[in-house]
Amino acid sequence: MSRTRSVAGSGQGIHRRSVLAATGAVALSGGVGHALRPSDSQAATAGESTTAVAASSRRAPAAPLAPYTKGTTVASVAAPRGSSGSGSGSGYRRLGDGPGWQRVVRSELAAPQSGRAGRRTALAAFVQLTDLHIIDAQHPLRLEYLRSADIHAWRPHEALTVQGAIALVERINALRGAPVTGAPLHFAMTTGDNTDNNAKSELDWFLKIMSGGRITPNSGDPRRYEGVQNSGLKQYWQPDAAVRDSDKQAGFPHLDGFLEAAIREVRSPGLNLPWYSTVGNHDTLPMGCYASHGDSYLTELAVGGKKLMNVTAAEAQQLQAQIKKARDPQGVRYHDFLTSHARSMRAVTPDERRAPFTPAEYLRAHLDPAHRGVGPAGHGYSSANLDAGTQYYAFRISDDVIGISLDTTDSGGHYEGSIGTAQLKWLDTTLRDNKDSYAVIFSHHTSKTMTNLRSDPARPGERRHNGQEVLALLGGHPRVLAWVNGHIHKNVVTPHAMASGGSFWEISTASHVDFPQLARVIELADNKDGTISLFTTLVESSAPHRTDFSDLSQTGLAALYRELSLNAPGASTSLGGDPKDRNTELVLKKD
């Protein structure tokens, strides 16, 4: 039976290696994310990961930090403050400062011992970002028209994903360290769906957001936005037009100059700590679901001058059913659907930057020195990954902890995940070769959403394995502490006590495209009493909770990004999860 309780506990001790890493004394062994060096057999399968990062994580504070709450959801969370009153029957909600979320101790896997806060030492601390869904909102292959059958299928804030993600980077940069233990933050990990539509424009913007640079979140016509939000179609919010669209009827504001501001150049400082990348289905598959890299028609449409913006509800419903039920993973029917609507497409400006990228191009973009930022080179990926055609790797977090990034996508199509036999064997071998280290597993899909067992065309004949098989394998390695993932756009923390004797926590974090737009700090600490605690602390972007409709600056747009996401039809504050899935202390028995 699940047992939880609230706590305001703190950590006093900081692991000696964490302090040394933060002061630069042992930058590599202290946990800034240098790569494991695989054996020759491993390299042939997954490739050597990146070279060691000499640029260490942030320096240790002059005075103890722990515990502190500034900039985290323990202190405050954006919360609705009532109706805007902008029209009869308005349902548009404005955001303000809400109370913070308490930390909850979870003891399903081990009983917490009294006095542990004064004994514990930090093993590692890092930040998880997931499901950023950086969107090229004008891309010809987007499925906005599904909104005619499903109000959830298009979000009114999708033109602001770049500004919102930059504000998240700014928040992470402002964190003074790990909130509970006070340890330095060693790295950040993105757990997939970094892009939304497998477009080169989106990949370029994502990499510049993470590593720093100037971004113009626009494609097609360099002078103006040309997509569904200036189409005049009433099923989409027309922010700076006189059209009385369905969203305005629900209370959405009229914002003069919104679209012009949305495509204006912005600047990202880039993360000020090393960051790693994990691949998701939207990074691999067009629309996150179609295995259509070999379809020249779809590529031509992606870069061409025609865009479908409106279909009947019946047609949208039929297409959506094909996607959800995996009836068309190869995109054959989708191709036919677009061909049949060629005459109803609208003219847009062609742009080669909207082309889909292949897995190899995804790797090369990460390996490009222009996108290195603080590092490491390749952000986990290596030239050996290119040679082997793989997107999984292992890296050392600290002397005591390794990280393993999995590729749970299936290039055969559909949005749910699985892994192939070769990767499953590599995972087992990597854990065995590092049996003296604790391990944290990263992936995009959760254990419950790894149900896609169709054949991978890149590896015909290779068996695919579901989440239950991965859980069973991890359960056979007693020093696995956590499996960290995303995909479901909701905060869920699940205990796993396996029949083989191992136990660990699965930590699934909400997206940054749907409200409440969160990332998560995760800390690992040895309680020196036969238990280990994993602390999870959710953080929001740096954008203010309150919005100003007249403020269309980069910061103002980031604030609007959050508020508009709250008001997206069908949006729910429940995606933040139950208290037991948000700010937690997760206790484990120490191996």
Coordinates of C-alpha atoms in Angstrom, one line a residue:
M1 CA 0.0 0.0 0.0
S2 CA 1.3 3.4 -0.9
R3 CA 2.5 5.5 2.0
T4 CA 3.3 9.2 1.7
R5 CA 3.7 12.1 4.1
S6 CA 4.7 15.8 3.8
V7 CA 8.0 16.9 5.0
A8 CA 10.2 20.0 5.0
G9 CA 13.4 18.0 5.6
S10 CA 16.8 19.3 4.6
G11 CA 20.2 17.9 3.8
Q12 CA 23.3 19.1 5.5
G13 CA 26.2 17.0 4.2
I14 CA 27.6 17.4 0.7
H15 CA 29.5 14.5 -0.9
R16 CA 33.2 15.3 -1.0
R17 CA 33.4 14.7 -4.7
S18 CA 30.6 17.1 -5.4
V19 CA 32.4 19.8 -3.5
L20 CA 35.6 19.0 -5.4
A21 CA 33.8 19.1 -8.7
A22 CA 32.2 22.4 -7.9
T23 CA 35.5 24.0 -6.9
G24 CA 37.3 22.5 -10.0
A25 CA 39.6 20.2 -8.0
V26 CA 38.5 17.0 -9.7
A27 CA 36.4 18.3 -12.5
L28 CA 36.1 15.0 -14.3
S29 CA 35.7 12.5 -11.5
G30 CA 33.5 14.9 -9.7
G31 CA 30.6 14.4 -12.0
V32 CA 30.4 16.9 -14.9
G33 CA 29.3 14.1 -17.2
H34 CA 32.4 12.7 -18.8
A35 CA 31.8 9.7 -21.0
L36 CA 32.2 6.1 -20.2
R37 CA 34.6 4.4 -22.5
P38 CA 32.9 1.3 -23.8
S39 CA 34.6 -1.9 -24.8
D40 CA 35.2 -2.5 -28.4
S41 CA 32.0 -4.6 -28.6
Q42 CA 30.0 -1.8 -27.0
A43 CA 31.5 0.8 -29.3
A44 CA 30.5 -1.2 -32.3
T45 CA 26.9 -1.2 -31.0
A46 CA 26.4 2.2 -29.4
G47 CA 29.6 4.0 -29.9
E48 CA 32.0 5.8 -27.6
S49 CA 30.3 8.7 -26.0
T50 CA 31.8 12.2 -26.0
T51 CA 35.1 13.2 -24.7
A52 CA 35.5 14.4 -21.1
V53 CA 34.2 17.8 -20.2
A54 CA 36.9 19.9 -18.5
A55 CA 34.5 22.8 -17.9
S56 CA 33.0 21.8 -14.6
S57 CA 29.6 22.4 -13.1
R58 CA 29.1 25.5 -11.1
R59 CA 31.3 26.3 -8.2
A60 CA 30.2 25.4 -4.7
P61 CA 28.5 28.3 -2.7
A62 CA 30.5 30.1 -0.1
A63 CA 27.9 29.2 2.5
P64 CA 25.6 26.2 2.9
L65 CA 22.5 26.4 0.7
A66 CA 20.4 23.5 1.8
P67 CA 17.5 23.7 1.9
Y68 CA 16.4 26.6 -0.3
T69 CA 13.3 27.1 -2.4
K70 CA 13.8 30.3 -4.4
G71 CA 12.9 29.7 -8.0
T72 CA 11.3 26.4 -7.4
T73 CA 7.7 25.2 -7.0
V74 CA 8.3 24.7 -3.3
A75 CA 8.2 28.4 -3.0
S76 CA 5.4 29.4 -5.4
V77 CA 3.6 28.1 -8.5
A78 CA 1.7 29.9 -11.2
A79 CA -2.0 29.4 -10.5
P80 CA -5.3 30.7 -12.0
R81 CA -6.6 33.9 -10.4
G82 CA -10.1 34.0 -11.8
S83 CA -11.8 35.1 -15.0
S84 CA -10.5 38.0 -17.0
G85 CA -14.0 39.3 -17.5
S86 CA -13.1 40.1 -21.1
G87 CA -16.6 39.4 -22.6
S88 CA -19.8 37.8 -21.7
G89 CA -19.4 34.3 -20.3
S90 CA -15.6 34.6 -20.6
G91 CA -13.7 31.5 -19.5
Y92 CA -10.2 32.9 -20.0
R93 CA -8.2 32.7 -16.8
R94 CA -5.3 35.0 -15.8
L95 CA -2.4 33.6 -13.9
G96 CA -0.9 34.9 -10.6
D97 CA 1.3 33.7 -7.8
G98 CA 0.0 30.6 -6.1
P99 CA 1.2 28.7 -3.0
G100 CA 4.1 26.3 -3.4
W101 CA 3.9 22.6 -3.4
Q102 CA 5.0 20.8 -0.3
R103 CA 7.6 18.0 -0.4
V104 CA 6.2 14.5 0.1
V105 CA 8.1 11.6 1.5
R106 CA 7.4 8.3 -0.3
S107 CA 8.2 5.1 1.5
E108 CA 6.8 2.3 -0.7
L109 CA 10.3 0.9 -1.4
A110 CA 12.1 1.7 1.9
A111 CA 11.3 3.1 5.4
P112 CA 12.8 6.5 6.0
Q113 CA 15.0 6.7 9.1
S114 CA 14.9 9.5 11.6
G115 CA 17.9 11.9 11.6
R116 CA 18.8 11.2 8.0
A117 CA 18.8 14.9 7.1
G118 CA 21.8 15.4 9.3
R119 CA 23.7 12.4 8.0
R120 CA 23.2 12.4 4.3
T121 CA 25.8 13.2 1.6
A122 CA 25.0 14.2 -2.0
L123 CA 26.0 11.7 -4.7
A124 CA 24.8 13.8 -7.7
A125 CA 22.3 16.4 -8.8
F126 CA 20.9 17.3 -12.3
V127 CA 18.0 18.8 -14.1
Q128 CA 15.6 17.1 -16.4
L129 CA 13.9 18.9 -19.2
T130 CA 11.4 17.0 -21.3
D131 CA 8.9 17.4 -24.2
L132 CA 10.0 21.0 -25.1
H133 CA 8.2 20.5 -28.5
I134 CA 10.0 23.4 -30.2
I135 CA 7.5 24.2 -33.0
D136 CA 7.8 25.7 -36.4
A137 CA 4.2 26.9 -36.2
Q138 CA 4.0 27.6 -40.0
H139 CA 5.3 24.2 -41.2
P140 CA 3.2 22.8 -44.1
L141 CA 3.0 19.3 -42.6
R142 CA 1.4 20.3 -39.2
L143 CA -1.8 18.7 -38.3
E144 CA -3.6 21.8 -36.9
Y145 CA -6.7 21.0 -39.0
L146 CA -7.5 18.0 -36.7
R147 CA -8.9 20.7 -34.4
S148 CA -12.1 20.5 -36.4
A149 CA -12.8 17.1 -34.8
D150 CA -10.7 17.5 -31.5
I151 CA -10.3 20.8 -29.8
H152 CA -7.0 19.5 -28.2
A153 CA -5.3 19.0 -31.5
W154 CA -4.0 22.6 -31.8
R155 CA -2.7 24.9 -29.0
P156 CA -3.2 28.7 -29.3
H157 CA 0.3 29.3 -27.8
E158 CA 2.3 27.2 -30.3
A159 CA 4.0 30.1 -31.9
L160 CA 5.8 30.9 -28.6
T161 CA 7.6 27.6 -27.9
V162 CA 11.1 29.2 -28.5
Q163 CA 10.5 32.1 -26.1
G164 CA 9.1 29.8 -23.5
A165 CA 12.0 27.4 -23.7
I166 CA 14.5 30.2 -23.4
A167 CA 12.8 31.4 -20.2
L168 CA 13.2 27.8 -18.9
V169 CA 17.0 27.9 -19.7
E170 CA 17.2 31.2 -17.8
R171 CA 15.5 29.7 -14.7
I172 CA 17.9 26.7 -14.7
N173 CA 20.9 29.1 -15.0
A174 CA 19.6 31.1 -12.0
L175 CA 19.3 28.1 -9.7
R176 CA 22.0 28.3 -7.0
G177 CA 22.4 24.5 -6.7
A178 CA 20.4 21.5 -5.7
P179 CA 17.4 22.6 -3.5
V180 CA 17.7 20.0 -0.8
T181 CA 21.3 18.9 -0.5
G182 CA 23.0 22.1 -1.7
A183 CA 25.1 20.1 -4.1
P184 CA 26.2 21.7 -7.4
L185 CA 24.1 20.9 -10.4
H186 CA 26.2 18.6 -12.6
F187 CA 24.3 18.6 -15.9
A188 CA 20.9 18.9 -17.6
M189 CA 19.2 16.1 -19.6
T190 CA 16.5 16.5 -22.2
T191 CA 14.4 13.4 -22.4
G192 CA 13.1 13.7 -25.9
D193 CA 10.5 15.4 -28.1
N194 CA 13.0 18.3 -28.2
T195 CA 11.4 19.2 -31.6
D196 CA 7.8 18.8 -32.6
N197 CA 7.6 17.9 -36.3
N198 CA 11.0 16.4 -37.1
A199 CA 11.9 19.7 -39.0
K200 CA 15.4 21.0 -39.5
S201 CA 14.2 24.5 -38.6
E202 CA 13.0 23.2 -35.2
L203 CA 16.2 21.3 -34.6
D204 CA 18.3 24.4 -35.2
W205 CA 16.2 26.4 -32.8
F206 CA 16.4 23.7 -30.1
L207 CA 20.2 23.5 -30.3
K208 CA 20.6 27.3 -30.1
I209 CA 18.2 27.5 -27.1
M210 CA 20.2 24.9 -25.3
S211 CA 23.7 26.0 -26.2
G212 CA 23.2 29.7 -26.8
G213 CA 22.6 31.9 -29.8
R214 CA 20.3 34.2 -31.7
I215 CA 17.1 32.7 -33.1
T216 CA 14.5 34.0 -35.4
P217 CA 11.5 31.6 -34.8
N218 CA 10.1 32.1 -38.3
S219 CA 10.2 30.2 -41.5
G220 CA 8.9 30.9 -45.0
D221 CA 8.3 34.6 -45.6
P222 CA 11.0 36.5 -43.6
R223 CA 8.7 39.6 -43.3
R224 CA 5.6 38.1 -41.8
Y225 CA 3.8 35.1 -40.2
E226 CA 1.8 33.0 -42.6
G227 CA 0.0 30.2 -40.9
V228 CA -3.3 29.3 -39.3
Q229 CA -3.3 32.3 -36.9
N230 CA -3.7 34.8 -39.7
S231 CA -5.8 32.6 -41.9
G232 CA -9.1 34.1 -41.0
L233 CA -10.4 30.6 -40.1
K234 CA -12.5 30.9 -37.0
Q235 CA -11.4 27.5 -35.5
Y236 CA -8.0 29.1 -34.7
W237 CA -7.3 32.1 -32.4
Q238 CA -6.6 35.1 -34.7
P239 CA -4.8 37.2 -32.1
D240 CA -4.4 40.5 -34.0
A241 CA -7.2 40.3 -36.5
A242 CA -10.8 41.5 -36.1
V243 CA -12.2 37.9 -36.7
R244 CA -14.4 36.8 -33.9
D245 CA -12.9 33.3 -33.7
S246 CA -14.0 30.5 -31.4
D247 CA -11.2 31.2 -28.9
K248 CA -12.1 34.9 -28.6
Q249 CA -15.6 33.8 -28.0
A250 CA -14.2 31.9 -25.1
G251 CA -12.5 35.0 -23.7
F252 CA -9.1 35.0 -25.5
P253 CA -7.7 38.5 -25.9
H254 CA -7.2 40.6 -29.0
L255 CA -3.4 41.4 -29.1
D256 CA -2.2 43.9 -31.7
G257 CA 1.2 43.0 -33.0
F258 CA 1.3 39.5 -31.5
L259 CA 2.3 37.6 -34.6
E260 CA 4.9 40.1 -35.6
A261 CA 6.4 39.8 -32.1
A262 CA 6.2 36.0 -32.1
I263 CA 8.6 35.8 -35.1
R264 CA 11.0 38.5 -34.0
E265 CA 14.6 37.5 -33.3
V266 CA 15.3 36.4 -29.7
R267 CA 18.5 35.5 -27.9
S268 CA 19.2 32.5 -25.7
P269 CA 22.1 32.6 -23.2
G270 CA 22.4 28.8 -23.4
L271 CA 22.6 26.5 -20.4
N272 CA 25.5 27.4 -18.1
L273 CA 26.1 23.7 -17.2
P274 CA 26.8 20.6 -19.4
W275 CA 23.7 19.2 -21.1
Y276 CA 22.8 15.8 -22.7
S277 CA 20.2 14.8 -25.2
T278 CA 17.8 11.9 -25.4
V279 CA 15.7 11.3 -28.5
G280 CA 11.9 11.1 -28.7
N281 CA 9.4 10.0 -31.3
H282 CA 8.8 13.6 -32.4
D283 CA 12.5 14.0 -33.0
T284 CA 12.6 10.8 -35.2
L285 CA 9.2 10.7 -37.0
P286 CA 7.4 13.4 -39.0
M287 CA 4.4 14.5 -36.9
G288 CA 5.8 12.1 -34.2
C289 CA 4.1 9.1 -35.8
Y290 CA 4.9 8.5 -39.5
A291 CA 7.8 6.5 -40.8
S292 CA 8.0 8.6 -43.9
H293 CA 11.6 9.6 -44.4
G294 CA 11.6 7.7 -47.7
D295 CA 8.5 9.5 -49.0
S296 CA 9.7 12.2 -51.4
Y297 CA 6.2 13.6 -51.7
L298 CA 6.1 14.5 -48.0
T299 CA 9.5 16.0 -48.1
E300 CA 8.5 18.1 -51.1
L301 CA 5.4 19.3 -49.3
A302 CA 7.4 20.1 -46.2
V303 CA 9.7 22.5 -48.1
G304 CA 7.2 23.6 -50.7
G305 CA 4.6 26.4 -51.1
K306 CA 1.3 24.7 -50.1
K307 CA -0.2 24.2 -46.7
L308 CA -3.5 22.5 -45.7
M309 CA -5.3 24.4 -43.0
N310 CA -8.9 23.2 -42.9
V311 CA -10.8 19.9 -43.4
T312 CA -14.2 18.7 -42.3
A313 CA -14.7 17.3 -38.9
A314 CA -15.4 13.8 -40.4
E315 CA -12.2 13.8 -42.3
A316 CA -10.2 15.0 -39.3
Q317 CA -11.8 12.3 -37.1
Q318 CA -10.9 9.6 -39.6
L319 CA -7.3 10.7 -39.9
Q320 CA -6.9 11.1 -36.1
A321 CA -8.3 7.5 -35.6
Q322 CA -5.7 6.2 -38.0
I323 CA -2.9 7.9 -36.1
K324 CA -4.1 6.9 -32.6
K325 CA -4.8 3.3 -33.5
A326 CA -1.6 2.9 -35.6
R327 CA -3.4 2.0 -38.7
D328 CA -1.0 3.9 -41.0
P329 CA 2.5 3.9 -39.4
Q330 CA 4.1 4.2 -42.8
G331 CA 2.1 7.3 -43.7
V332 CA 0.6 5.8 -46.9
R333 CA -2.9 6.8 -46.1
Y334 CA -1.7 10.2 -44.9
H335 CA 0.0 10.7 -48.3
D336 CA -3.2 9.8 -50.1
F337 CA -5.1 12.2 -47.7
L338 CA -2.9 15.1 -48.6
T339 CA -3.0 14.4 -52.3
S340 CA -6.8 14.4 -52.2
H341 CA -6.7 17.9 -50.6
A342 CA -4.1 19.4 -52.9
R343 CA -6.6 21.9 -54.4
S344 CA -7.8 23.2 -51.0
M345 CA -4.2 23.9 -49.7
R346 CA -3.2 27.6 -49.3
A347 CA -0.1 29.2 -50.8
V348 CA 2.8 29.8 -48.4
T349 CA 6.4 30.7 -48.9
P350 CA 8.6 27.7 -49.6
D351 CA 11.6 27.1 -47.3
E352 CA 14.2 24.3 -47.5
R353 CA 14.8 24.6 -43.8
R354 CA 11.6 22.9 -43.1
A355 CA 12.8 19.6 -44.5
P356 CA 12.6 16.5 -42.2
F357 CA 15.9 15.4 -40.7
T358 CA 17.2 11.8 -40.5
P359 CA 18.6 10.2 -37.4
A360 CA 22.1 10.7 -38.9
E361 CA 21.4 14.4 -39.4
Y362 CA 20.1 14.6 -35.8
L363 CA 23.4 13.2 -34.6
R364 CA 25.5 15.5 -36.8
A365 CA 23.7 18.6 -35.6
H366 CA 24.5 17.7 -32.0
L367 CA 28.1 17.0 -32.9
D368 CA 28.4 20.4 -34.7
P369 CA 30.9 22.6 -32.8
A370 CA 28.6 25.5 -33.3
H371 CA 26.2 23.9 -30.9
R372 CA 28.6 22.8 -28.3
G373 CA 27.9 25.5 -25.7
V374 CA 29.3 24.5 -22.3
G375 CA 29.5 20.9 -23.7
P376 CA 30.1 18.1 -23.8
A377 CA 30.9 17.7 -27.5
G378 CA 27.9 15.9 -29.0
H379 CA 25.8 16.2 -25.9
G380 CA 26.2 12.5 -25.3
Y381 CA 26.3 11.4 -28.9
S382 CA 29.6 10.5 -30.7
S383 CA 31.0 9.8 -34.2
A384 CA 30.8 6.1 -33.2
N385 CA 27.0 6.5 -32.9
L386 CA 27.0 7.8 -36.4
D387 CA 29.0 4.9 -37.7
A388 CA 26.8 2.3 -35.9
G389 CA 23.5 4.1 -36.6
T390 CA 22.6 4.2 -32.9
Q391 CA 21.2 6.9 -30.6
Y392 CA 21.9 5.5 -27.2
Y393 CA 25.0 5.9 -25.0
A394 CA 26.3 5.9 -21.4
F395 CA 28.1 8.6 -19.5
R396 CA 29.6 9.1 -16.0
I397 CA 27.8 11.4 -13.7
S398 CA 30.1 11.1 -10.8
D399 CA 32.6 8.5 -9.3
D400 CA 29.6 6.7 -7.9
V401 CA 26.9 7.2 -10.5
I402 CA 26.5 6.5 -14.3
G403 CA 23.8 7.7 -16.6
I404 CA 22.4 5.7 -19.5
S405 CA 20.4 7.3 -22.3
L406 CA 18.1 5.0 -24.3
D407 CA 16.5 5.4 -27.7
T408 CA 12.9 4.1 -27.3
T409 CA 11.6 5.3 -30.6
D410 CA 10.7 2.9 -33.5
S411 CA 11.5 4.2 -37.0
G412 CA 8.8 1.9 -38.2
G413 CA 6.2 4.4 -37.1
H414 CA 3.6 5.2 -34.4
Y415 CA 4.2 7.4 -31.4
E416 CA 4.5 4.7 -28.7
G417 CA 7.9 3.1 -28.0
S418 CA 10.1 0.0 -27.6
I419 CA 13.7 -1.0 -27.9
G420 CA 15.5 -3.6 -30.1
T421 CA 17.3 -6.7 -28.9
A422 CA 20.8 -5.2 -29.6
Q423 CA 20.0 -2.2 -27.4
L424 CA 18.5 -4.3 -24.7
K425 CA 21.6 -6.5 -24.6
W426 CA 23.9 -3.4 -24.6
L427 CA 21.9 -2.0 -21.6
D428 CA 22.4 -5.2 -19.7
T429 CA 26.1 -5.3 -20.6
T430 CA 26.7 -1.7 -19.6
L431 CA 25.0 -2.2 -16.2
R432 CA 27.1 -5.4 -15.6
D433 CA 30.3 -3.6 -16.6
N434 CA 29.6 -0.8 -14.1
K435 CA 28.1 -3.0 -11.3
D436 CA 30.0 -0.9 -8.7
S437 CA 28.2 2.3 -9.8
Y438 CA 24.7 3.4 -9.2
A439 CA 22.8 4.0 -12.4
V440 CA 20.1 6.4 -13.6
I441 CA 18.3 5.5 -16.8
F442 CA 17.0 8.1 -19.2
S443 CA 14.5 7.6 -22.0
H444 CA 11.7 9.4 -23.7
H445 CA 8.9 6.8 -23.3
T446 CA 7.6 5.5 -20.0
S447 CA 7.5 1.8 -19.1
K448 CA 3.7 1.8 -19.8
T449 CA 4.0 3.5 -23.2
M450 CA 6.6 1.1 -24.6
T451 CA 4.0 -1.1 -26.4
N452 CA 5.0 -0.5 -30.1
L453 CA 6.5 -3.9 -31.2
R454 CA 6.3 -3.4 -35.0
S455 CA 9.5 -4.1 -36.9
D456 CA 12.1 -1.4 -37.2
P457 CA 12.9 -1.0 -40.9
A458 CA 16.4 0.1 -40.0
R459 CA 16.9 -3.3 -38.4
P460 CA 14.6 -5.8 -40.2
G461 CA 14.1 -9.0 -38.3
E462 CA 15.3 -7.7 -35.0
R463 CA 12.8 -8.3 -32.2
R464 CA 11.4 -5.3 -30.3
H465 CA 11.0 -5.3 -26.5
N466 CA 8.3 -3.6 -24.4
G467 CA 8.5 -1.6 -21.2
Q468 CA 7.8 -4.7 -19.0
E469 CA 10.9 -6.4 -20.4
V470 CA 13.0 -3.3 -19.7
L471 CA 11.6 -3.2 -16.2
A472 CA 12.5 -6.8 -15.7
L473 CA 16.1 -6.3 -16.9
L474 CA 16.6 -3.2 -14.7
G475 CA 15.2 -5.1 -11.7
G476 CA 18.1 -7.6 -12.1
H477 CA 20.6 -4.8 -11.4
P478 CA 20.3 -3.8 -7.8
R479 CA 22.2 -0.5 -8.2
V480 CA 19.7 1.0 -10.6
L481 CA 18.2 3.9 -8.7
A482 CA 15.8 5.6 -11.2
W483 CA 14.3 5.5 -14.7
V484 CA 13.7 9.2 -15.7
N485 CA 11.4 9.9 -18.7
G486 CA 8.6 12.0 -20.2
H487 CA 6.3 11.5 -23.2
I488 CA 3.0 11.4 -21.2
H489 CA 3.1 15.2 -20.5
K490 CA 2.2 14.5 -16.8
N491 CA 4.1 14.2 -13.6
V492 CA 3.9 10.6 -12.4
V493 CA 6.3 8.9 -9.9
T494 CA 6.1 5.1 -9.8
P495 CA 7.8 2.7 -7.4
H496 CA 9.0 -0.6 -8.9
A497 CA 9.8 -3.5 -6.6
M498 CA 10.8 -6.3 -9.0
A499 CA 10.6 -10.0 -8.5
S500 CA 14.3 -10.3 -9.1
G501 CA 15.0 -8.3 -6.0
G502 CA 15.9 -4.9 -7.4
S503 CA 13.9 -1.8 -6.7
F504 CA 13.9 1.7 -8.2
W505 CA 11.8 4.7 -8.9
E506 CA 10.3 5.6 -12.3
I507 CA 10.2 9.5 -12.6
S508 CA 8.0 10.8 -15.4
T509 CA 8.0 14.6 -15.8
A510 CA 5.4 16.8 -17.5
S511 CA 6.1 18.6 -20.7
H512 CA 7.1 22.2 -21.3
V513 CA 4.5 22.8 -24.0
D514 CA 1.4 22.1 -21.9
F515 CA 0.4 23.8 -18.7
P516 CA 1.9 23.9 -16.1
Q517 CA 5.2 23.8 -18.2
L518 CA 7.7 22.3 -15.7
A519 CA 11.2 20.9 -15.5
R520 CA 12.6 18.8 -12.6
V521 CA 15.7 18.9 -10.4
I522 CA 16.7 15.4 -9.2
E523 CA 19.1 14.8 -6.4
L524 CA 20.7 11.6 -5.2
A525 CA 21.8 11.3 -1.6
D526 CA 23.2 8.6 0.6
N527 CA 21.5 8.8 4.0
K528 CA 24.3 6.8 5.7
D529 CA 21.7 4.5 7.3
G530 CA 21.2 1.8 4.7
T531 CA 18.9 4.0 2.5
I532 CA 19.3 6.4 -0.4
S533 CA 17.0 9.3 -1.0
L534 CA 16.1 10.7 -4.4
F535 CA 14.7 14.3 -4.2
T536 CA 12.6 15.6 -7.0
T537 CA 11.8 19.4 -7.2
L538 CA 9.8 20.9 -10.0
V539 CA 10.8 24.3 -11.5
E540 CA 9.0 26.7 -13.8
S541 CA 10.5 29.1 -16.4
S542 CA 11.8 32.5 -15.3
A543 CA 8.8 34.3 -16.9
P544 CA 6.6 36.2 -14.4
H545 CA 3.4 34.5 -13.4
R546 CA 1.4 37.6 -14.1
T547 CA 1.0 38.7 -17.7
D548 CA 0.7 42.1 -19.3
F549 CA -1.2 42.0 -22.7
S550 CA 0.7 45.1 -23.8
D551 CA 4.1 43.5 -23.1
L552 CA 5.2 41.7 -26.2
S553 CA 8.9 41.6 -25.3
Q554 CA 10.8 38.3 -25.2
T555 CA 10.0 38.0 -21.5
G556 CA 6.4 39.1 -21.9
L557 CA 5.8 36.5 -24.6
A558 CA 7.3 33.8 -22.4
A559 CA 4.8 34.8 -19.7
L560 CA 2.0 34.7 -22.3
Y561 CA 3.2 31.3 -23.4
R562 CA 2.4 29.9 -19.9
E563 CA -0.9 31.7 -19.5
L564 CA -2.1 30.8 -23.0
S565 CA -1.2 27.1 -22.3
L566 CA -3.5 27.2 -19.2
N567 CA -6.3 28.5 -21.4
A568 CA -5.8 26.1 -24.4
P569 CA -9.1 24.3 -24.8
G570 CA -9.2 21.2 -22.8
A571 CA -6.1 22.1 -20.8
S572 CA -6.0 20.9 -17.2
T573 CA -4.0 21.8 -14.2
S574 CA -4.1 18.1 -13.3
L575 CA -1.1 17.6 -15.6
G576 CA 1.0 18.9 -12.7
G577 CA 0.2 15.6 -11.0
D578 CA -0.8 14.6 -7.5
P579 CA 1.3 16.0 -4.6
K580 CA 3.0 12.6 -4.4
D581 CA 4.2 13.0 -8.0
R582 CA 5.6 16.5 -7.7
N583 CA 8.1 17.6 -5.1
T584 CA 9.2 14.4 -3.3
E585 CA 11.7 12.5 -1.3
L586 CA 11.8 8.9 -2.8
V587 CA 13.5 6.5 -0.4
L588 CA 15.3 3.3 -1.5
K589 CA 17.2 0.6 0.3
K590 CA 20.9 0.9 -0.3
D591 CA 22.5 -2.1 -2.1

